[in-house]
Every structure is written in structure tokens, then in C-alpha cells.
Amino acid sequence: MTFLEKLSSNRPLLGTIVSLPYPELSELLSMAGFDWLFIDMEHGPISIKDAQRLLQAIKNDCNAIIRVAENNPILIKQALDIGAQGLIIPLVNSADEARRAVASAKYPPIGKRSVGIARAHGYGSQFADYIQKANETIAVIIQIEHEEGVRNLDEILAVDGVDGVFIGPYDLSGSMNKLGDVADPAVQDAIRAVKAACLQKEIPVGLFLQQADRIEAELASGTRFLAVGTDTFFVWSGAQKIIDAFNAASQVR
Ligand code: 3PY
Ligand code: MG
């Protein structure tokens, strides 16, 4: 199933962020059972070649969605050409920016994506099939993560071709002068407003959570797709548990 097909079903989707350029990580996390992987090319050291290797290693029915470094047609076409099933475009603050994101992701006549031959096209062997279906099968997810984007939300959500909204709580907190304080009531109010607008317009809304404790509340409030944790957080938190257990045991002795 494509990510877009999963998004249009009623089942909530669980993803996680891959921030390091090791195919073993995307292989392992896809085998673990995540519905989708958020391959992060905005922050961290993943190059386009690394991202292709990450995509090639994915197993099972797990979809690769790439967050590009910025709303830029070159970065967007490269991410799609290596075979991403969807895009997350950071910091979309206006309807014009949303239109630019959609135009970069769609082939003519809808958009301006230029045509090449790459992994997405079976290196040429599935070219005709891919270019015929791409506009309908690729998910364009925009990030609302700035108070300007929240202010312009209605006009952004009216843009044709926006398949989903992914809220970035951390950048949103920064734009509101509360950097890192995602639990701040004003930040939470803004998040609620974005969710409410998306729910009302039946646009799937997603969110990043650092930890699992808020998953239930998020699903109850209508969040349809989650990215929970990051590869580095899994290593760090797993290591921390062992260190804590060791420290507790060695104090007892
Ligand atoms: C943010 O919190 O700013 C994000 O972009 C999370 O993915
Ligand atoms: Mg962000």
C-alpha cells in the first residue's frame, strides 16, 4: 500500500524519524513494524545518495517519506526521483509556499517537476507507468511549524494538492519565543487550532512526539499520523536504561 492509500484509510499511522545515514537503521525499523519512516534530510547528515540507500533497505509494507531540507524544487525532485512515496516540506507559512511545494512535486500539467530517469522509474524500466501515476500516488505533506503558518492556515489548507499537514512543535515553539517548550499553553493552543482546522477540512494531520507517553492523547484528538522518537533517541534512551540499572545495582552492593 502506498503512504497516500494508508493516509486515506481510517487507521492511524505510526512512523519514526531516521536521522542517520545507515541503511541498517531503515531496514531494522521497517522490520520492527513502523507504518512509515520519516527520512530526515532537513537536519543531520543524510545526503541524497544516503537517502537512496536508506530507501533500498526498507522491508515489509513500510513507506519512505522524505523531509527535504527546504521548500526547493531541486531537492524535491531529487527526493522523488530516488523513490520517496511522499514528501514532508518544512516551514510552509503561506498559500504561495504551499502552491510552490505542490508544483515542485507534481509533473506537468499540474506542476513543474522535471522528468528524469532514476530509481523511482525502475531506472527506466517502469518509466511510462511511473510518470502516469506519480501525480496521484505521491503524498505532499506540508509542515505547519511557525506562527505565521498558523495565522495563514485557512488559505494554506485551501491549496489543491496538499495531502496532509505535519505539525512541527519544536519550530512552532521557537517562532512563539518559547523555544523547546512545546508544552507551553500558547504553543499547545496553536497546535490545537491547526488540528481543529485540518479535522474540519478532513485533511490528515500528523505530529512529531519525542516520546510514547502522549500517543493515546494524540490519537484521541484526531491526529492521523505520528512520528514518534528518532533513531538516535532509541539508542540513547536504551543505553540510558542500562546505565541506570547498572548504577542502581552497583549502589546496592
Ligand atoms: C519540529 O518540531 O519543528 C519538527 O519539525 C518535528 O519534526
Ligand atoms: Mg521543524
mmCIF file of N, CA and C in Angstrom, residues 36-131:
data_model
loop_
_atom_site.group_PDB
_atom_site.id
_atom_site.type_symbol
_atom_site.label_atom_id
_atom_site.label_comp_id
_atom_site.label_asym_id
_atom_site.label_seq_id
_atom_site.Cartn_x
_atom_site.Cartn_y
_atom_site.Cartn_z
ATOM 1 N N TRP A 36 5.543 3.772 8.547
ATOM 2 C CA TRP A 36 6.284 4.662 7.631
ATOM 3 C C TRP A 36 7.533 5.166 8.323
ATOM 4 N N LEU A 37 8.497 5.555 7.518
ATOM 5 C CA LEU A 37 9.725 6.142 8.059
ATOM 6 C C LEU A 37 9.872 7.565 7.538
ATOM 7 N N PHE A 38 10.193 8.446 8.446
ATOM 8 C CA PHE A 38 10.403 9.869 8.174
ATOM 9 C C PHE A 38 11.910 10.032 8.000
ATOM 10 N N ILE A 39 12.340 10.059 6.740
ATOM 11 C CA ILE A 39 13.779 10.176 6.447
ATOM 12 C C ILE A 39 14.115 11.666 6.459
ATOM 13 N N ASP A 40 14.917 12.061 7.417
ATOM 14 C CA ASP A 40 15.100 13.499 7.650
ATOM 15 C C ASP A 40 16.342 14.048 6.961
ATOM 16 N N MET A 41 16.099 14.755 5.851
ATOM 17 C CA MET A 41 17.209 15.412 5.156
ATOM 18 C C MET A 41 17.285 16.895 5.511
ATOM 19 N N GLU A 42 16.406 17.328 6.436
ATOM 20 C CA GLU A 42 16.482 18.747 6.832
ATOM 21 C C GLU A 42 17.587 18.937 7.866
ATOM 22 N N HIS A 43 17.575 18.080 8.854
ATOM 23 C CA HIS A 43 18.589 18.168 9.909
ATOM 24 C C HIS A 43 19.446 16.912 9.823
ATOM 25 N N GLY A 44 20.701 17.026 10.147
ATOM 26 C CA GLY A 44 21.546 15.826 10.172
ATOM 27 C C GLY A 44 22.236 15.561 8.856
ATOM 28 N N PRO A 45 22.969 14.447 8.803
ATOM 29 C CA PRO A 45 23.953 14.236 7.734
ATOM 30 C C PRO A 45 23.504 13.372 6.564
ATOM 31 N N ILE A 46 22.206 13.271 6.280
ATOM 32 C CA ILE A 46 21.766 12.376 5.197
ATOM 33 C C ILE A 46 21.848 13.093 3.843
ATOM 34 N N SER A 47 22.692 12.568 2.962
ATOM 35 C CA SER A 47 22.798 13.108 1.590
ATOM 36 C C SER A 47 21.774 12.393 0.707
ATOM 37 N N ILE A 48 21.657 12.824 -0.531
ATOM 38 C CA ILE A 48 20.686 12.185 -1.433
ATOM 39 C C ILE A 48 21.117 10.737 -1.722
ATOM 40 N N LYS A 49 22.417 10.503 -1.798
ATOM 41 C CA LYS A 49 22.899 9.135 -2.019
ATOM 42 C C LYS A 49 22.604 8.273 -0.784
ATOM 43 N N ASP A 50 22.830 8.846 0.405
ATOM 44 C CA ASP A 50 22.490 8.112 1.637
ATOM 45 C C ASP A 50 20.998 7.774 1.664
ATOM 46 N N ALA A 51 20.182 8.765 1.285
ATOM 47 C CA ALA A 51 18.727 8.563 1.352
ATOM 48 C C ALA A 51 18.317 7.421 0.423
ATOM 49 N N GLN A 52 18.928 7.353 -0.755
ATOM 50 C CA GLN A 52 18.588 6.244 -1.668
ATOM 51 C C GLN A 52 18.938 4.902 -1.023
ATOM 52 N N ARG A 53 20.082 4.832 -0.381
ATOM 53 C CA ARG A 53 20.468 3.580 0.301
ATOM 54 C C ARG A 53 19.477 3.253 1.424
ATOM 55 N N LEU A 54 19.035 4.282 2.151
ATOM 56 C CA LEU A 54 18.057 4.039 3.226
ATOM 57 C C LEU A 54 16.763 3.467 2.644
ATOM 58 N N LEU A 55 16.324 4.029 1.525
ATOM 59 C CA LEU A 55 15.090 3.552 0.884
ATOM 60 C C LEU A 55 15.246 2.112 0.377
ATOM 61 N N GLN A 56 16.418 1.826 -0.180
ATOM 62 C CA GLN A 56 16.639 0.477 -0.740
ATOM 63 C C GLN A 56 16.602 -0.608 0.335
ATOM 64 N N ALA A 57 16.881 -0.221 1.579
ATOM 65 C CA ALA A 57 16.968 -1.235 2.649
ATOM 66 C C ALA A 57 15.624 -1.505 3.327
ATOM 67 N N ILE A 58 14.616 -0.699 3.003
ATOM 68 C CA ILE A 58 13.339 -0.830 3.721
ATOM 69 C C ILE A 58 12.643 -2.151 3.373
ATOM 70 N N LYS A 59 12.136 -2.809 4.423
ATOM 71 C CA LYS A 59 11.448 -4.102 4.262
ATOM 72 C C LYS A 59 9.952 -3.934 4.583
ATOM 73 N N ASN A 60 9.199 -4.944 4.231
ATOM 74 C CA ASN A 60 7.776 -5.024 4.594
ATOM 75 C C ASN A 60 6.981 -3.870 3.991
ATOM 76 N N ASP A 61 5.773 -3.694 4.511
ATOM 77 C CA ASP A 61 4.885 -2.664 3.973
ATOM 78 C C ASP A 61 5.113 -1.349 4.717
ATOM 79 N N CYS A 62 6.293 -0.808 4.545
ATOM 80 C CA CYS A 62 6.682 0.398 5.280
ATOM 81 C C CYS A 62 7.049 1.455 4.241
ATOM 82 N N ASN A 63 6.464 2.642 4.369
ATOM 83 C CA ASN A 63 6.648 3.665 3.335
ATOM 84 C C ASN A 63 7.725 4.678 3.728
ATOM 85 N N ALA A 64 8.496 5.064 2.720
ATOM 86 C CA ALA A 64 9.550 6.052 2.953
ATOM 87 C C ALA A 64 9.055 7.431 2.558
ATOM 88 N N ILE A 65 9.053 8.324 3.529
ATOM 89 C CA ILE A 65 8.686 9.714 3.270
ATOM 90 C C ILE A 65 9.923 10.551 3.582
ATOM 91 N N ILE A 66 10.287 11.405 2.661
ATOM 92 C CA ILE A 66 11.498 12.212 2.873
ATOM 93 C C ILE A 66 11.132 13.635 3.253
ATOM 94 N N ARG A 67 11.736 14.084 4.361
ATOM 95 C CA ARG A 67 11.646 15.527 4.641
ATOM 96 C C ARG A 67 12.853 16.185 3.997
ATOM 97 N N VAL A 68 12.559 17.059 3.035
ATOM 98 C CA VAL A 68 13.631 17.768 2.337
ATOM 99 C C VAL A 68 14.131 18.920 3.208
ATOM 100 N N ALA A 69 15.315 19.417 2.869
ATOM 101 C CA ALA A 69 15.925 20.461 3.704
ATOM 102 C C ALA A 69 15.171 21.784 3.629
ATOM 103 N N GLU A 70 14.543 22.041 2.492
ATOM 104 C CA GLU A 70 13.738 23.259 2.362
ATOM 105 C C GLU A 70 12.771 23.097 1.197
ATOM 106 N N ASN A 71 11.860 24.031 1.081
ATOM 107 C CA ASN A 71 10.847 24.030 0.024
ATOM 108 C C ASN A 71 11.514 24.471 -1.287
ATOM 109 N N ASN A 72 12.152 23.503 -1.952
ATOM 110 C CA ASN A 72 13.032 23.821 -3.070
ATOM 111 C C ASN A 72 12.812 22.758 -4.164
ATOM 112 N N PRO A 73 12.511 23.205 -5.390
ATOM 113 C CA PRO A 73 12.162 22.230 -6.438
ATOM 114 C C PRO A 73 13.270 21.229 -6.736
ATOM 115 N N ILE A 74 14.511 21.635 -6.590
ATOM 116 C CA ILE A 74 15.624 20.711 -6.896
ATOM 117 C C ILE A 74 15.677 19.608 -5.845
ATOM 118 N N LEU A 75 15.581 19.999 -4.579
ATOM 119 C CA LEU A 75 15.626 18.992 -3.504
ATOM 120 C C LEU A 75 14.418 18.065 -3.592
ATOM 121 N N ILE A 76 13.276 18.643 -3.976
ATOM 122 C CA ILE A 76 12.041 17.854 -4.052
ATOM 123 C C ILE A 76 12.122 16.837 -5.190
ATOM 124 N N LYS A 77 12.597 17.254 -6.354
ATOM 125 C CA LYS A 77 12.646 16.282 -7.469
ATOM 126 C C LYS A 77 13.670 15.194 -7.187
ATOM 127 N N GLN A 78 14.767 15.548 -6.542
ATOM 128 C CA GLN A 78 15.763 14.511 -6.228
ATOM 129 C C GLN A 78 15.197 13.489 -5.244
ATOM 130 N N ALA A 79 14.470 13.983 -4.234
ATOM 131 C CA ALA A 79 13.883 13.058 -3.242
ATOM 132 C C ALA A 79 12.870 12.130 -3.906
ATOM 133 N N LEU A 80 12.078 12.677 -4.825
ATOM 134 C CA LEU A 80 11.081 11.834 -5.506
ATOM 135 C C LEU A 80 11.758 10.880 -6.491
ATOM 136 N N ASP A 81 12.780 11.369 -7.178
ATOM 137 C CA ASP A 81 13.432 10.514 -8.179
ATOM 138 C C ASP A 81 14.117 9.302 -7.544
ATOM 139 N N ILE A 82 14.570 9.429 -6.304
ATOM 140 C CA ILE A 82 15.181 8.233 -5.681
ATOM 141 C C ILE A 82 14.116 7.277 -5.147
ATOM 142 N N GLY A 83 12.832 7.690 -5.202
ATOM 143 C CA GLY A 83 11.770 6.735 -4.872
ATOM 144 C C GLY A 83 10.977 7.020 -3.622
ATOM 145 N N ALA A 84 11.066 8.251 -3.096
ATOM 146 C CA ALA A 84 10.228 8.563 -1.927
ATOM 147 C C ALA A 84 8.757 8.481 -2.321
ATOM 148 N N GLN A 85 7.942 7.959 -1.427
ATOM 149 C CA GLN A 85 6.493 7.872 -1.699
ATOM 150 C C GLN A 85 5.783 9.151 -1.300
ATOM 151 N N GLY A 86 6.525 10.013 -0.635
ATOM 152 C CA GLY A 86 5.920 11.270 -0.235
ATOM 153 C C GLY A 86 6.987 12.197 0.301
ATOM 154 N N LEU A 87 6.566 13.427 0.489
ATOM 155 C CA LEU A 87 7.486 14.465 0.943
ATOM 156 C C LEU A 87 6.926 15.127 2.182
ATOM 157 N N ILE A 88 7.824 15.538 3.053
ATOM 158 C CA ILE A 88 7.449 16.479 4.110
ATOM 159 C C ILE A 88 8.233 17.748 3.817
ATOM 160 N N ILE A 89 7.496 18.834 3.637
ATOM 161 C CA ILE A 89 8.130 20.110 3.268
ATOM 162 C C ILE A 89 8.107 20.995 4.512
ATOM 163 N N PRO A 90 9.285 21.353 5.025
ATOM 164 C CA PRO A 90 9.307 22.143 6.260
ATOM 165 C C PRO A 90 8.860 23.590 6.050
ATOM 166 N N LEU A 91 8.414 24.184 7.145
ATOM 167 C CA LEU A 91 8.195 25.636 7.235
ATOM 168 C C LEU A 91 7.381 26.224 6.090
ATOM 169 N N VAL A 92 6.196 25.702 5.888
ATOM 170 C CA VAL A 92 5.297 26.288 4.886
ATOM 171 C C VAL A 92 4.409 27.309 5.618
ATOM 172 N N ASN A 93 4.608 28.574 5.262
ATOM 173 C CA ASN A 93 3.970 29.646 6.033
ATOM 174 C C ASN A 93 2.889 30.404 5.287
ATOM 175 N N SER A 94 2.708 30.104 4.002
ATOM 176 C CA SER A 94 1.712 30.867 3.234
ATOM 177 C C SER A 94 1.139 29.963 2.137
ATOM 178 N N ALA A 95 0.038 30.413 1.563
ATOM 179 C CA ALA A 95 -0.566 29.654 0.462
ATOM 180 C C ALA A 95 0.392 29.588 -0.729
ATOM 181 N N ASP A 96 1.115 30.681 -0.979
ATOM 182 C CA ASP A 96 2.080 30.673 -2.094
ATOM 183 C C ASP A 96 3.143 29.608 -1.889
ATOM 184 N N GLU A 97 3.621 29.507 -0.658
ATOM 185 C CA GLU A 97 4.652 28.495 -0.375
ATOM 186 C C GLU A 97 4.068 27.088 -0.529
ATOM 187 N N ALA A 98 2.823 26.919 -0.136
ATOM 188 C CA ALA A 98 2.179 25.596 -0.292
ATOM 189 C C ALA A 98 2.023 25.275 -1.776
ATOM 190 N N ARG A 99 1.619 26.275 -2.559
ATOM 191 C CA ARG A 99 1.463 26.063 -4.007
ATOM 192 C C ARG A 99 2.813 25.705 -4.644
ATOM 193 N N ARG A 100 3.871 26.373 -4.172
ATOM 194 C CA ARG A 100 5.205 26.081 -4.717
ATOM 195 C C ARG A 100 5.611 24.634 -4.403
ATOM 196 N N ALA A 101 5.292 24.195 -3.191
ATOM 197 C CA ALA A 101 5.633 22.812 -2.796
ATOM 198 C C ALA A 101 4.900 21.816 -3.685
ATOM 199 N N VAL A 102 3.602 22.053 -3.886
ATOM 200 C CA VAL A 102 2.804 21.131 -4.708
ATOM 201 C C VAL A 102 3.328 21.146 -6.147
ATOM 202 N N ALA A 103 3.605 22.329 -6.672
ATOM 203 C CA ALA A 103 4.082 22.439 -8.065
ATOM 204 C C ALA A 103 5.403 21.695 -8.243
ATOM 205 N N SER A 104 6.269 21.763 -7.225
ATOM 206 C CA SER A 104 7.568 21.071 -7.341
ATOM 207 C C SER A 104 7.414 19.560 -7.324
ATOM 208 N N ALA A 105 6.335 19.091 -6.676
ATOM 209 C CA ALA A 105 6.156 17.642 -6.502
ATOM 210 C C ALA A 105 5.360 16.987 -7.633
ATOM 211 N N LYS A 106 4.700 17.790 -8.461
ATOM 212 C CA LYS A 106 3.811 17.220 -9.494
ATOM 213 C C LYS A 106 4.372 17.458 -10.887
ATOM 214 N N TYR A 107 4.236 16.435 -11.714
ATOM 215 C CA TYR A 107 4.607 16.588 -13.124
ATOM 216 C C TYR A 107 3.595 17.488 -13.840
ATOM 217 N N PRO A 108 4.011 18.131 -14.954
ATOM 218 C CA PRO A 108 3.055 18.885 -15.779
ATOM 219 C C PRO A 108 1.915 17.973 -16.246
ATOM 220 N N PRO A 109 0.716 18.471 -16.465
ATOM 221 C CA PRO A 109 0.409 19.910 -16.485
ATOM 222 C C PRO A 109 0.078 20.490 -15.103
ATOM 223 N N ILE A 110 -0.017 19.632 -14.067
ATOM 224 C CA ILE A 110 -0.392 20.173 -12.751
ATOM 225 C C ILE A 110 0.746 21.000 -12.158
ATOM 226 N N GLY A 111 1.959 20.495 -12.294
ATOM 227 C CA GLY A 111 3.090 21.172 -11.657
ATOM 228 C C GLY A 111 4.280 21.307 -12.572
ATOM 229 N N LYS A 112 5.450 21.426 -11.949
ATOM 230 C CA LYS A 112 6.653 21.746 -12.722
ATOM 231 C C LYS A 112 7.783 20.772 -12.455
ATOM 232 N N ARG A 113 7.455 19.611 -11.894
ATOM 233 C CA ARG A 113 8.519 18.634 -11.630
ATOM 234 C C ARG A 113 9.169 18.233 -12.948
ATOM 235 N N SER A 114 10.472 18.267 -13.022
ATOM 236 C CA SER A 114 11.088 17.908 -14.304
ATOM 237 C C SER A 114 11.294 16.387 -14.367
ATOM 238 N N VAL A 115 11.392 15.904 -15.584
ATOM 239 C CA VAL A 115 11.356 14.461 -15.815
ATOM 240 C C VAL A 115 12.769 13.914 -15.966
ATOM 241 N N GLY A 116 13.066 12.912 -15.154
ATOM 242 C CA GLY A 116 14.356 12.238 -15.299
ATOM 243 C C GLY A 116 14.141 10.747 -15.184
ATOM 244 N N ILE A 117 15.215 10.019 -15.290
ATOM 245 C CA ILE A 117 15.113 8.564 -15.136
ATOM 246 C C ILE A 117 15.985 8.173 -13.956
ATOM 247 N N ALA A 118 15.356 7.561 -12.975
ATOM 248 C CA ALA A 118 16.089 7.249 -11.751
ATOM 249 C C ALA A 118 15.448 6.030 -11.085
ATOM 250 N N ARG A 119 15.764 5.841 -9.828
ATOM 251 C CA ARG A 119 15.264 4.638 -9.123
ATOM 252 C C ARG A 119 13.733 4.583 -9.119
ATOM 253 N N ALA A 120 13.083 5.757 -8.942
ATOM 254 C CA ALA A 120 11.615 5.771 -8.895
ATOM 255 C C ALA A 120 11.012 5.193 -10.172
ATOM 256 N N HIS A 121 11.719 5.344 -11.277
ATOM 257 C CA HIS A 121 11.210 4.900 -12.578
ATOM 258 C C HIS A 121 11.750 3.522 -12.936
ATOM 259 N N GLY A 122 12.169 2.766 -11.929
ATOM 260 C CA GLY A 122 12.788 1.461 -12.212
ATOM 261 C C GLY A 122 14.013 1.646 -13.080
ATOM 262 N N TYR A 123 14.698 2.767 -12.893
ATOM 263 C CA TYR A 123 15.881 3.117 -13.692
ATOM 264 C C TYR A 123 15.533 3.151 -15.192
ATOM 265 N N GLY A 124 14.284 3.390 -15.487
ATOM 266 C CA GLY A 124 13.852 3.460 -16.892
ATOM 267 C C GLY A 124 12.879 2.349 -17.240
ATOM 268 N N SER A 125 12.982 1.212 -16.577
ATOM 269 C CA SER A 125 12.168 0.045 -16.963
ATOM 270 C C SER A 125 10.687 0.260 -16.662
ATOM 271 N N GLN A 126 10.364 1.165 -15.705
ATOM 272 C CA GLN A 126 8.951 1.438 -15.394
ATOM 273 C C GLN A 126 8.609 2.906 -15.639
ATOM 274 N N PHE A 127 9.320 3.493 -16.566
ATOM 275 C CA PHE A 127 9.200 4.937 -16.771
ATOM 276 C C PHE A 127 7.773 5.390 -17.080
ATOM 277 N N ALA A 128 7.159 4.761 -18.102
ATOM 278 C CA ALA A 128 5.834 5.223 -18.551
ATOM 279 C C ALA A 128 4.803 5.059 -17.435
ATOM 280 N N ASP A 129 4.869 3.939 -16.752
ATOM 281 C CA ASP A 129 3.925 3.664 -15.674
ATOM 282 C C ASP A 129 4.105 4.684 -14.533
ATOM 283 N N TYR A 130 5.360 4.938 -14.182
ATOM 284 C CA TYR A 130 5.619 5.853 -13.062
ATOM 285 C C TYR A 130 5.135 7.269 -13.379
ATOM 286 N N ILE A 131 5.494 7.792 -14.545
ATOM 287 C CA ILE A 131 5.105 9.190 -14.798
ATOM 288 C C ILE A 131 3.590 9.330 -14.957
#
